[in-house]
Amino acid sequence: MTFAAAGCSDTAGTTSVGANSASEAVSPGANPSPVTSNQPGSALPVASIPAPGTAATPGNADNDEPEEPLEPLTETPEPEKGSPEWAVREILRIRLLPYPVIETASADKPAAQDKLREQMEAQKKLRTERNKQIIELATGALAVTAKDKAQERLFTVSAHHLLESHLQLALQGDAESTSALYDIAAVFFENRPESDAAAEAQQTVVSLAHSNALRSSETEPRWLIELSRQSQLYATRFPKDSAKSLPFLLAAATSCEMNGQLEEAVTCYRLIEQKFPGTPEAQQITNVLRRIDLPGKSLELAGPALDGNFITMDEYRGKAVLVVFWSTASKPFRDQLPQLLEISKKYEKYCVTLGVNLDLEESAVDRFLEETGVSWPQIFHSERAKRGWNHPLAAHYGINTLPTIWLIDPQGTVISTQVQPSTLEPELREVLLKHLRAAKAQETNQN
């Protein structure tokens, strides 16, 4: 399954709807590079989900104001053993401890492979032991600092380490730590709803859902739904933190949409419209929802052709139509092209393939068509300002993934806007058979 991912430890990030900042996508006006494929099993599109406990800090390299003079260095007194300060220092010491070096093993030497597995298992066990030590230390520090506002910083730092260690264990499959993360998020929000610790706790749960969806969305699609629900919860609980909640929602919405969880996707998109009105993302989502709502409706699609003519859907009434949004730089499109060409050739009597190209350079398109033998009609604008992601059709329908393939029946009604090459032929055959049966029944009635 495909999925919108992030740069969150080994968790995640966001695909901007409209593809202004997507994994392998490009900004409007740039030449589309290989954009995330919507082929099941491919890599997940990446979204900018911040790492737990971090915040974006804009650079200030051009600031000419003099820096504050550094305070003279003074010796830090050794904290009393058992105090929160001591616990935090001990946690840092544990985190800085090195792990044994794992030796590489030759693939053709079974004994070496066995030794490698033993080393990896030993390191995993050691990592687990250290995380449990940190959890114990952090829990003790939190108990002492929870009711003392003067120790808020120590509380926040301890909470960070507690969450980080539980997350690492949860990602290894530890059910207790998974449950603990949800409990901590609920308790922190109930008792300290405005605190950094509460926000980080909820963010960590989002990160857990994201990581699990990355690893097992095909076998356990529930993690996609969980990512959606937890992202919505973050946006609801921390509405002022748009720098994180907006990427969370975008990542969840895009991931759910691309994997067929349309109800969850629409819920996330609607929440962005509601909570972040006036943002570029909210404006683009209007177009995305227009595309999601297409199936079952008649398609109005037209544009200038690469050869200088003008293309409209009316030209193809009576035939099924495959609309393919693509670019020459999209590797997923190149990978799927042989199958698309084969199906287009096999069903050319009953189906037309129509390309909507998102390249910037016409010469690149001409060269690609000549090299590959693609003879489909292509909608391509002569005006450079209407190329790439600024292509009017791509913008109007919120296209954020290349290739995107639509299936239109012979009456001009949209059947699907999420066609996969692996299932294209049976879907197309079903549409054509339905059309032929309807035509035969009409002919019989007339006679």
Short mmCIF file of C-alpha atoms in Angstrom, two decimals:
data_model
loop_
_atom_site.label_atom_id
_atom_site.label_comp_id
_atom_site.label_asym_id
_atom_site.label_seq_id
_atom_site.Cartn_x
_atom_site.Cartn_y
_atom_site.Cartn_z
CA MET A 1 0.00 0.00 0.00
CA THR A 2 1.06 3.55 -0.56
CA PHE A 3 1.20 5.99 2.20
CA ALA A 4 2.10 9.54 3.10
CA ALA A 5 5.21 9.32 5.24
CA ALA A 6 7.44 11.56 7.41
CA GLY A 7 10.78 12.43 8.92
CA CYS A 8 9.96 11.38 12.45
CA SER A 9 12.71 9.11 13.89
CA ASP A 10 11.78 6.07 11.85
CA THR A 11 8.31 7.43 11.53
CA ALA A 12 7.05 10.04 9.15
CA GLY A 13 6.25 13.15 7.02
CA THR A 14 3.60 14.87 4.69
CA THR A 15 2.72 15.04 1.07
CA SER A 16 1.39 18.48 0.40
CA VAL A 17 -1.92 18.24 -1.36
CA GLY A 18 -1.31 19.78 -4.73
CA ALA A 19 2.20 18.35 -4.62
CA ASN A 20 3.99 21.50 -3.67
CA SER A 21 6.10 19.52 -1.21
CA ALA A 22 5.66 15.85 -1.77
CA SER A 23 7.99 12.94 -1.72
CA GLU A 24 9.57 12.94 -5.17
CA ALA A 25 7.07 15.62 -6.19
CA VAL A 26 8.01 19.14 -7.20
CA SER A 27 6.85 22.68 -6.74
CA PRO A 28 4.56 24.20 -9.36
CA GLY A 29 6.69 25.43 -12.19
CA ALA A 30 9.34 22.76 -11.70
CA ASN A 31 9.72 19.73 -13.89
CA PRO A 32 7.77 16.90 -12.26
CA SER A 33 10.16 14.29 -10.94
CA PRO A 34 9.04 10.75 -10.19
CA VAL A 35 6.09 11.33 -7.91
CA THR A 36 4.86 8.78 -5.46
CA SER A 37 3.23 5.87 -7.21
CA ASN A 38 -0.27 4.78 -6.34
CA GLN A 39 0.70 1.19 -7.05
CA PRO A 40 0.02 -1.05 -4.04
CA GLY A 41 3.21 -2.08 -2.32
CA SER A 42 5.21 0.94 -3.46
CA ALA A 43 6.99 3.35 -1.17
CA LEU A 44 4.88 5.72 0.84
CA PRO A 45 4.77 9.37 -0.11
CA VAL A 46 6.55 11.42 2.51
CA ALA A 47 5.04 14.24 4.47
CA SER A 48 6.76 16.57 6.90
CA ILE A 49 5.68 15.21 10.23
CA PRO A 50 7.98 16.77 12.85
CA ALA A 51 9.78 14.46 15.23
CA PRO A 52 8.37 14.24 18.75
CA GLY A 53 9.72 16.90 21.06
CA THR A 54 11.03 19.11 18.26
CA ALA A 55 9.89 22.42 16.89
CA ALA A 56 10.84 24.24 13.73
CA THR A 57 13.18 27.15 14.41
CA PRO A 58 13.74 29.46 11.47
CA GLY A 59 17.33 30.29 10.70
CA ASN A 60 18.68 33.71 11.46
CA ALA A 61 21.99 33.70 9.62
CA ASP A 62 21.65 37.30 8.49
CA ASN A 63 20.99 38.71 11.93
CA ASP A 64 23.74 41.27 12.58
CA GLU A 65 22.72 42.01 16.14
CA PRO A 66 25.51 41.24 18.63
CA GLU A 67 25.10 38.02 20.54
CA GLU A 68 24.52 38.11 24.27
CA PRO A 69 27.82 37.64 26.13
CA LEU A 70 28.30 34.12 27.42
CA GLU A 71 27.94 33.60 31.13
CA PRO A 72 31.20 32.54 32.76
CA LEU A 73 31.43 28.79 33.13
CA THR A 74 30.71 27.54 36.61
CA GLU A 75 30.90 24.07 38.01
CA THR A 76 27.56 22.30 38.12
CA PRO A 77 27.06 20.69 41.49
CA GLU A 78 26.52 16.96 41.46
CA PRO A 79 22.78 16.34 41.90
CA GLU A 80 21.61 14.30 44.84
CA LYS A 81 21.11 10.67 43.97
CA GLY A 82 17.43 9.91 43.51
CA SER A 83 16.51 13.52 42.66
CA PRO A 84 14.83 14.41 39.35
CA GLU A 85 18.04 16.15 38.25
CA TRP A 86 20.02 13.00 38.98
CA ALA A 87 17.47 10.87 37.11
CA VAL A 88 17.70 13.04 33.99
CA ARG A 89 21.49 13.00 34.11
CA GLU A 90 21.43 9.21 34.50
CA ILE A 91 19.07 8.92 31.53
CA LEU A 92 21.46 10.93 29.39
CA ARG A 93 24.35 8.76 30.52
CA ILE A 94 22.46 5.62 29.49
CA ARG A 95 21.53 7.09 26.12
CA LEU A 96 25.18 7.93 25.41
CA LEU A 97 26.42 4.43 26.17
CA PRO A 98 27.76 2.79 23.01
CA TYR A 99 26.38 -0.47 21.64
CA PRO A 100 28.58 -3.41 20.67
CA VAL A 101 29.75 -3.28 17.06
CA ILE A 102 27.94 -5.81 14.88
CA GLU A 103 30.28 -7.56 12.47
CA THR A 104 29.19 -7.99 8.89
CA ALA A 105 28.63 -11.55 7.74
CA SER A 106 29.26 -13.22 4.43
CA ALA A 107 26.07 -14.43 2.78
CA ASP A 108 27.67 -17.74 1.80
CA LYS A 109 28.85 -18.64 5.31
CA PRO A 110 26.03 -20.05 7.48
CA ALA A 111 28.14 -19.95 10.65
CA ALA A 112 28.82 -16.24 10.12
CA GLN A 113 25.11 -15.62 9.48
CA ASP A 114 24.23 -17.40 12.74
CA LYS A 115 26.76 -15.27 14.62
CA LEU A 116 25.31 -12.12 13.05
CA ARG A 117 21.81 -13.07 14.20
CA GLU A 118 23.10 -13.70 17.70
CA GLN A 119 24.80 -10.30 17.77
CA MET A 120 21.68 -8.55 16.56
CA GLU A 121 19.51 -10.36 19.10
CA ALA A 122 21.94 -9.45 21.89
CA GLN A 123 21.90 -5.80 20.85
CA LYS A 124 18.11 -5.79 20.70
CA LYS A 125 17.98 -7.25 24.22
CA LEU A 126 20.44 -4.64 25.48
CA ARG A 127 18.47 -1.84 23.86
CA THR A 128 15.31 -3.12 25.52
CA GLU A 129 17.00 -3.25 28.93
CA ARG A 130 18.27 0.31 28.59
CA ASN A 131 14.88 1.62 27.51
CA LYS A 132 13.27 -0.03 30.52
CA GLN A 133 15.88 1.57 32.78
CA ILE A 134 15.09 4.96 31.26
CA ILE A 135 11.35 4.42 31.70
CA GLU A 136 11.86 3.65 35.39
CA LEU A 137 14.06 6.71 35.91
CA ALA A 138 11.75 9.03 33.96
CA THR A 139 8.66 7.75 35.77
CA GLY A 140 10.30 8.49 39.12
CA ALA A 141 11.30 11.98 38.03
CA LEU A 142 7.78 12.71 36.78
CA ALA A 143 6.26 11.65 40.09
CA VAL A 144 8.40 14.22 41.92
CA THR A 145 8.05 17.12 39.46
CA ALA A 146 4.38 16.71 38.46
CA LYS A 147 2.99 19.07 41.12
CA ASP A 148 5.86 21.54 41.28
CA LYS A 149 5.57 24.33 38.68
CA ALA A 150 9.12 25.39 39.45
CA GLN A 151 10.26 22.06 38.04
CA GLU A 152 8.23 22.23 34.81
CA ARG A 153 11.33 22.00 32.65
CA LEU A 154 12.48 18.82 34.39
CA PHE A 155 8.95 17.44 34.03
CA THR A 156 8.96 18.12 30.28
CA VAL A 157 12.43 16.60 29.78
CA SER A 158 11.50 13.51 31.80
CA ALA A 159 8.28 13.14 29.81
CA HIS A 160 10.24 13.31 26.57
CA HIS A 161 12.55 10.47 27.61
CA LEU A 162 9.64 8.40 28.89
CA LEU A 163 7.79 8.77 25.60
CA GLU A 164 10.87 8.12 23.48
CA SER A 165 11.70 4.87 25.27
CA HIS A 166 8.12 3.63 25.20
CA LEU A 167 7.98 4.43 21.49
CA GLN A 168 11.14 2.45 20.77
CA LEU A 169 9.78 -0.54 22.66
CA ALA A 170 6.35 -0.23 21.03
CA LEU A 171 7.97 -0.22 17.59
CA GLN A 172 9.62 -3.52 18.54
CA GLY A 173 6.17 -4.97 19.18
CA ASP A 174 5.93 -4.43 22.94
CA ALA A 175 2.18 -4.34 23.64
CA GLU A 176 2.65 -2.87 27.13
CA SER A 177 4.54 0.13 25.79
CA THR A 178 1.97 0.60 23.02
CA SER A 179 -0.79 0.71 25.63
CA ALA A 180 1.33 2.96 27.86
CA LEU A 181 1.73 5.58 25.13
CA TYR A 182 -2.04 5.89 24.74
CA ASP A 183 -2.51 6.07 28.52
CA ILE A 184 0.21 8.71 28.93
CA ALA A 185 -1.29 10.86 26.16
CA ALA A 186 -4.71 10.72 27.83
CA VAL A 187 -3.39 11.47 31.33
CA PHE A 188 -1.14 14.34 30.22
CA PHE A 189 -3.94 15.98 28.26
CA GLU A 190 -6.40 15.55 31.12
CA ASN A 191 -4.06 17.06 33.71
CA ARG A 192 -1.86 19.41 31.65
CA PRO A 193 -3.73 20.16 28.40
CA GLU A 194 -1.63 23.24 27.60
CA SER A 195 1.74 21.65 28.32
CA ASP A 196 4.49 20.70 25.90
CA ALA A 197 4.45 17.22 27.40
CA ALA A 198 0.78 16.72 26.50
CA ALA A 199 1.39 17.78 22.90
CA GLU A 200 4.46 15.57 22.60
CA ALA A 201 2.60 12.59 24.03
CA GLN A 202 -0.15 12.86 21.43
CA GLN A 203 2.44 13.42 18.70
CA THR A 204 4.22 10.25 19.78
CA VAL A 205 1.00 8.26 19.39
CA VAL A 206 0.64 9.70 15.88
CA SER A 207 4.22 8.67 15.15
CA LEU A 208 3.56 5.14 16.39
CA ALA A 209 0.50 4.79 14.16
CA HIS A 210 2.45 6.20 11.24
CA SER A 211 5.37 3.83 11.69
CA ASN A 212 3.11 0.81 11.99
CA ALA A 213 1.20 1.84 8.89
CA LEU A 214 4.47 2.22 7.00
CA ARG A 215 5.48 -1.29 7.95
CA SER A 216 2.19 -3.16 7.79
CA SER A 217 -0.53 -1.15 6.07
CA GLU A 218 -1.18 -4.00 3.62
CA THR A 219 -1.55 -6.68 6.27
CA GLU A 220 -3.04 -4.42 8.95
CA PRO A 221 -4.93 -1.53 7.31
CA ARG A 222 -6.27 -0.62 10.76
CA TRP A 223 -3.07 1.39 11.27
CA LEU A 224 -4.06 3.70 8.42
CA ILE A 225 -7.35 4.34 10.17
CA GLU A 226 -5.52 4.77 13.47
CA LEU A 227 -3.19 7.33 11.89
CA SER A 228 -6.23 9.23 10.66
CA ARG A 229 -7.98 9.15 14.04
CA GLN A 230 -4.90 10.13 16.05
CA SER A 231 -4.03 12.95 13.62
CA GLN A 232 -7.56 14.28 13.97
CA LEU A 233 -7.24 14.03 17.74
CA TYR A 234 -3.99 16.02 17.70
CA ALA A 235 -5.57 18.77 15.59
CA THR A 236 -8.60 18.87 17.91
CA ARG A 237 -6.61 18.89 21.14
CA PHE A 238 -3.91 21.30 19.98
CA PRO A 239 -5.59 23.55 17.40
CA LYS A 240 -2.98 26.30 17.80
CA ASP A 241 -0.16 24.01 16.75
CA SER A 242 -0.81 24.18 13.01
CA ALA A 243 2.90 23.58 12.27
CA LYS A 244 2.38 19.95 13.31
CA SER A 245 -1.34 19.22 13.14
CA LEU A 246 -1.65 20.35 9.51
CA PRO A 247 1.14 18.03 8.26
CA PHE A 248 -0.31 15.19 10.37
CA LEU A 249 -3.73 15.59 8.78
CA LEU A 250 -2.31 15.90 5.27
CA ALA A 251 -0.20 12.78 5.69
CA ALA A 252 -3.11 10.78 7.07
CA ALA A 253 -5.57 12.04 4.45
CA THR A 254 -3.26 11.33 1.52
CA SER A 255 -2.34 7.90 2.83
CA CYS A 256 -5.94 6.88 3.42
CA GLU A 257 -7.04 8.21 0.04
CA MET A 258 -4.33 6.33 -1.84
CA ASN A 259 -5.18 3.09 -0.06
CA GLY A 260 -8.93 3.23 -0.53
CA GLN A 261 -9.88 4.49 2.94
CA LEU A 262 -11.85 7.35 1.40
CA GLU A 263 -14.14 8.01 4.35
CA GLU A 264 -11.15 8.58 6.64
CA ALA A 265 -9.40 10.66 3.97
CA VAL A 266 -12.40 12.93 3.48
CA THR A 267 -12.78 13.39 7.25
CA CYS A 268 -9.16 14.57 7.51
CA TYR A 269 -9.51 16.84 4.49
CA ARG A 270 -12.70 18.37 5.88
CA LEU A 271 -11.01 18.97 9.22
CA ILE A 272 -8.22 20.89 7.46
CA GLU A 273 -10.83 23.05 5.73
CA GLN A 274 -12.54 23.66 9.05
CA LYS A 275 -9.52 24.35 11.26
CA PHE A 276 -7.15 25.98 8.77
CA PRO A 277 -9.33 28.10 6.46
CA GLY A 278 -7.47 30.47 4.19
CA THR A 279 -4.31 28.37 4.08
CA PRO A 280 -2.95 27.18 0.71
CA GLU A 281 -3.54 23.61 1.86
CA ALA A 282 -7.23 24.28 2.54
CA GLN A 283 -7.62 25.89 -0.87
CA GLN A 284 -6.01 22.91 -2.59
CA ILE A 285 -8.20 20.48 -0.68
CA THR A 286 -11.26 21.91 -2.41
CA ASN A 287 -9.76 20.55 -5.62
CA VAL A 288 -8.85 17.21 -4.06
CA LEU A 289 -12.40 16.73 -2.82
CA ARG A 290 -13.69 17.59 -6.28
CA ARG A 291 -11.62 14.68 -7.63
CA ILE A 292 -12.70 12.28 -4.88
CA ASP A 293 -16.33 13.11 -5.67
CA LEU A 294 -15.97 12.35 -9.42
CA PRO A 295 -16.98 8.65 -9.58
CA GLY A 296 -20.55 8.32 -10.81
CA LYS A 297 -20.51 11.77 -12.43
CA SER A 298 -20.09 12.84 -16.03
CA LEU A 299 -16.56 14.08 -16.69
CA GLU A 300 -15.99 17.51 -18.19
CA LEU A 301 -12.41 17.45 -19.42
CA ALA A 302 -10.82 19.32 -22.31
CA GLY A 303 -7.60 21.02 -23.31
CA PRO A 304 -5.10 21.83 -26.05
CA ALA A 305 -3.41 18.86 -27.69
CA LEU A 306 0.30 18.43 -28.19
CA ASP A 307 -0.26 18.51 -31.96
CA GLY A 308 -2.03 21.88 -31.81
CA ASN A 309 -5.62 20.62 -31.94
CA PHE A 310 -8.14 20.79 -29.09
CA ILE A 311 -9.33 17.70 -27.21
CA THR A 312 -12.73 17.22 -25.54
CA MET A 313 -14.32 14.19 -23.95
CA ASP A 314 -17.21 14.43 -26.42
CA GLU A 315 -14.89 13.10 -29.14
CA TYR A 316 -14.73 9.75 -27.38
CA ARG A 317 -18.40 9.09 -26.58
CA GLY A 318 -19.20 5.46 -27.27
CA LYS A 319 -15.76 4.31 -26.15
CA ALA A 320 -14.27 3.82 -22.71
CA VAL A 321 -11.51 6.29 -21.89
CA LEU A 322 -8.40 5.91 -19.76
CA VAL A 323 -7.16 9.32 -18.60
CA VAL A 324 -3.50 9.13 -17.57
CA PHE A 325 -1.82 12.02 -15.73
CA TRP A 326 1.92 11.54 -16.22
CA SER A 327 5.37 13.06 -16.74
CA THR A 328 8.51 11.77 -18.42
CA ALA A 329 10.43 12.00 -15.13
CA SER A 330 7.99 9.81 -13.19
CA LYS A 331 9.68 6.46 -12.61
CA PRO A 332 6.43 4.80 -11.45
CA PHE A 333 4.85 5.86 -14.74
CA ARG A 334 7.78 4.47 -16.72
CA ASP A 335 7.51 1.20 -14.79
CA GLN A 336 3.78 0.90 -15.50
CA LEU A 337 3.97 2.04 -19.13
CA PRO A 338 4.55 -1.41 -20.76
CA GLN A 339 1.39 -2.74 -19.11
CA LEU A 340 -0.58 0.37 -20.09
CA LEU A 341 0.61 0.09 -23.68
CA GLU A 342 -0.33 -3.58 -23.82
CA ILE A 343 -3.85 -2.96 -22.52
CA SER A 344 -4.33 0.10 -24.73
CA LYS A 345 -3.35 -1.93 -27.79
CA LYS A 346 -5.48 -4.93 -26.82
CA TYR A 347 -8.64 -2.86 -26.33
CA GLU A 348 -8.04 -0.05 -28.85
CA LYS A 349 -11.28 -0.89 -30.69
CA TYR A 350 -13.31 -0.15 -27.56
CA CYS A 351 -11.13 2.13 -25.44
CA VAL A 352 -9.11 5.32 -25.94
CA THR A 353 -6.16 6.29 -23.75
CA LEU A 354 -5.81 10.04 -23.20
CA GLY A 355 -2.65 11.48 -21.68
CA VAL A 356 -2.48 14.63 -19.55
CA ASN A 357 1.20 15.51 -19.49
CA LEU A 358 2.78 17.51 -16.65
CA ASP A 359 6.23 18.14 -18.12
CA LEU A 360 7.68 21.61 -18.56
CA GLU A 361 9.63 20.98 -21.77
CA GLU A 362 7.78 20.02 -24.93
CA SER A 363 10.99 18.63 -26.42
CA ALA A 364 11.25 16.12 -23.55
CA VAL A 365 7.71 14.93 -24.22
CA ASP A 366 8.31 14.59 -27.98
CA ARG A 367 11.49 12.63 -27.39
CA PHE A 368 9.80 10.31 -24.87
CA LEU A 369 6.85 9.60 -27.14
CA GLU A 370 9.16 8.79 -30.01
CA GLU A 371 11.35 6.49 -27.90
CA THR A 372 8.46 4.57 -26.34
CA GLY A 373 6.02 4.49 -29.24
CA VAL A 374 3.24 6.09 -27.19
CA SER A 375 0.65 7.37 -29.67
CA TRP A 376 -2.09 8.48 -27.30
CA PRO A 377 -3.50 11.98 -27.74
CA GLN A 378 -1.90 14.29 -25.18
CA ILE A 379 -3.29 17.38 -23.46
CA PHE A 380 -0.34 19.77 -23.17
CA HIS A 381 -0.38 23.55 -22.91
CA SER A 382 1.66 25.80 -25.16
CA GLU A 383 1.81 28.37 -22.33
CA ARG A 384 4.68 27.51 -20.01
CA ALA A 385 2.80 28.96 -17.02
CA LYS A 386 0.20 26.21 -17.48
CA ARG A 387 2.63 23.31 -17.45
CA GLY A 388 3.96 21.08 -14.69
CA TRP A 389 1.89 21.13 -11.51
CA ASN A 390 0.28 24.34 -12.77
CA HIS A 391 -1.48 22.36 -15.49
CA PRO A 392 -5.10 23.56 -15.20
CA LEU A 393 -6.53 20.03 -15.13
CA ALA A 394 -4.03 18.85 -12.51
CA ALA A 395 -4.78 21.89 -10.34
CA HIS A 396 -8.56 21.69 -10.84
CA TYR A 397 -8.70 18.08 -9.72
CA GLY A 398 -6.01 18.23 -7.02
CA ILE A 399 -3.68 15.74 -8.70
CA ASN A 400 -0.81 14.98 -6.31
CA THR A 401 0.45 11.62 -7.54
CA LEU A 402 1.93 10.49 -10.85
CA PRO A 403 0.79 8.47 -12.55
CA THR A 404 -2.88 8.97 -11.77
CA ILE A 405 -5.21 6.89 -13.93
CA TRP A 406 -8.95 7.37 -14.36
CA LEU A 407 -11.44 5.03 -16.02
CA ILE A 408 -14.40 6.57 -17.85
CA ASP A 409 -17.22 4.49 -19.32
CA PRO A 410 -18.51 4.93 -22.90
CA GLN A 411 -21.29 7.25 -21.67
CA GLY A 412 -18.69 9.64 -20.21
CA THR A 413 -19.32 8.66 -16.58
CA VAL A 414 -16.35 8.37 -14.24
CA ILE A 415 -15.97 4.81 -12.95
CA SER A 416 -12.77 5.24 -10.91
CA THR A 417 -10.09 7.84 -10.24
CA GLN A 418 -7.80 5.34 -8.50
CA VAL A 419 -7.10 2.76 -11.19
CA GLN A 420 -4.16 0.43 -10.60
CA PRO A 421 -2.45 -1.23 -13.59
CA SER A 422 -2.66 -4.57 -11.78
CA THR A 423 -6.49 -4.43 -11.76
CA LEU A 424 -7.03 -2.26 -14.84
CA GLU A 425 -7.87 -5.00 -17.34
CA PRO A 426 -10.62 -6.71 -15.33
CA GLU A 427 -12.12 -3.30 -14.46
CA LEU A 428 -12.03 -2.25 -18.10
CA ARG A 429 -13.54 -5.55 -19.29
CA GLU A 430 -16.39 -5.16 -16.81
CA VAL A 431 -17.13 -1.63 -18.02
CA LEU A 432 -17.05 -2.69 -21.67
CA LEU A 433 -19.22 -5.78 -21.12
CA LYS A 434 -21.77 -3.70 -19.23
CA HIS A 435 -21.85 -1.22 -22.10
CA LEU A 436 -22.21 -3.96 -24.74
CA ARG A 437 -25.02 -5.66 -22.81
CA ALA A 438 -26.85 -2.33 -22.44
CA ALA A 439 -26.44 -1.60 -26.17
CA LYS A 440 -27.69 -5.10 -27.10
CA ALA A 441 -30.69 -4.79 -24.78
CA GLN A 442 -31.57 -1.42 -26.29
CA GLU A 443 -31.28 -2.84 -29.80
CA THR A 444 -33.56 -5.74 -28.84
CA ASN A 445 -36.15 -3.40 -27.36
CA GLN A 446 -36.14 -1.26 -30.48
CA ASN A 447 -36.76 -4.29 -32.66
#
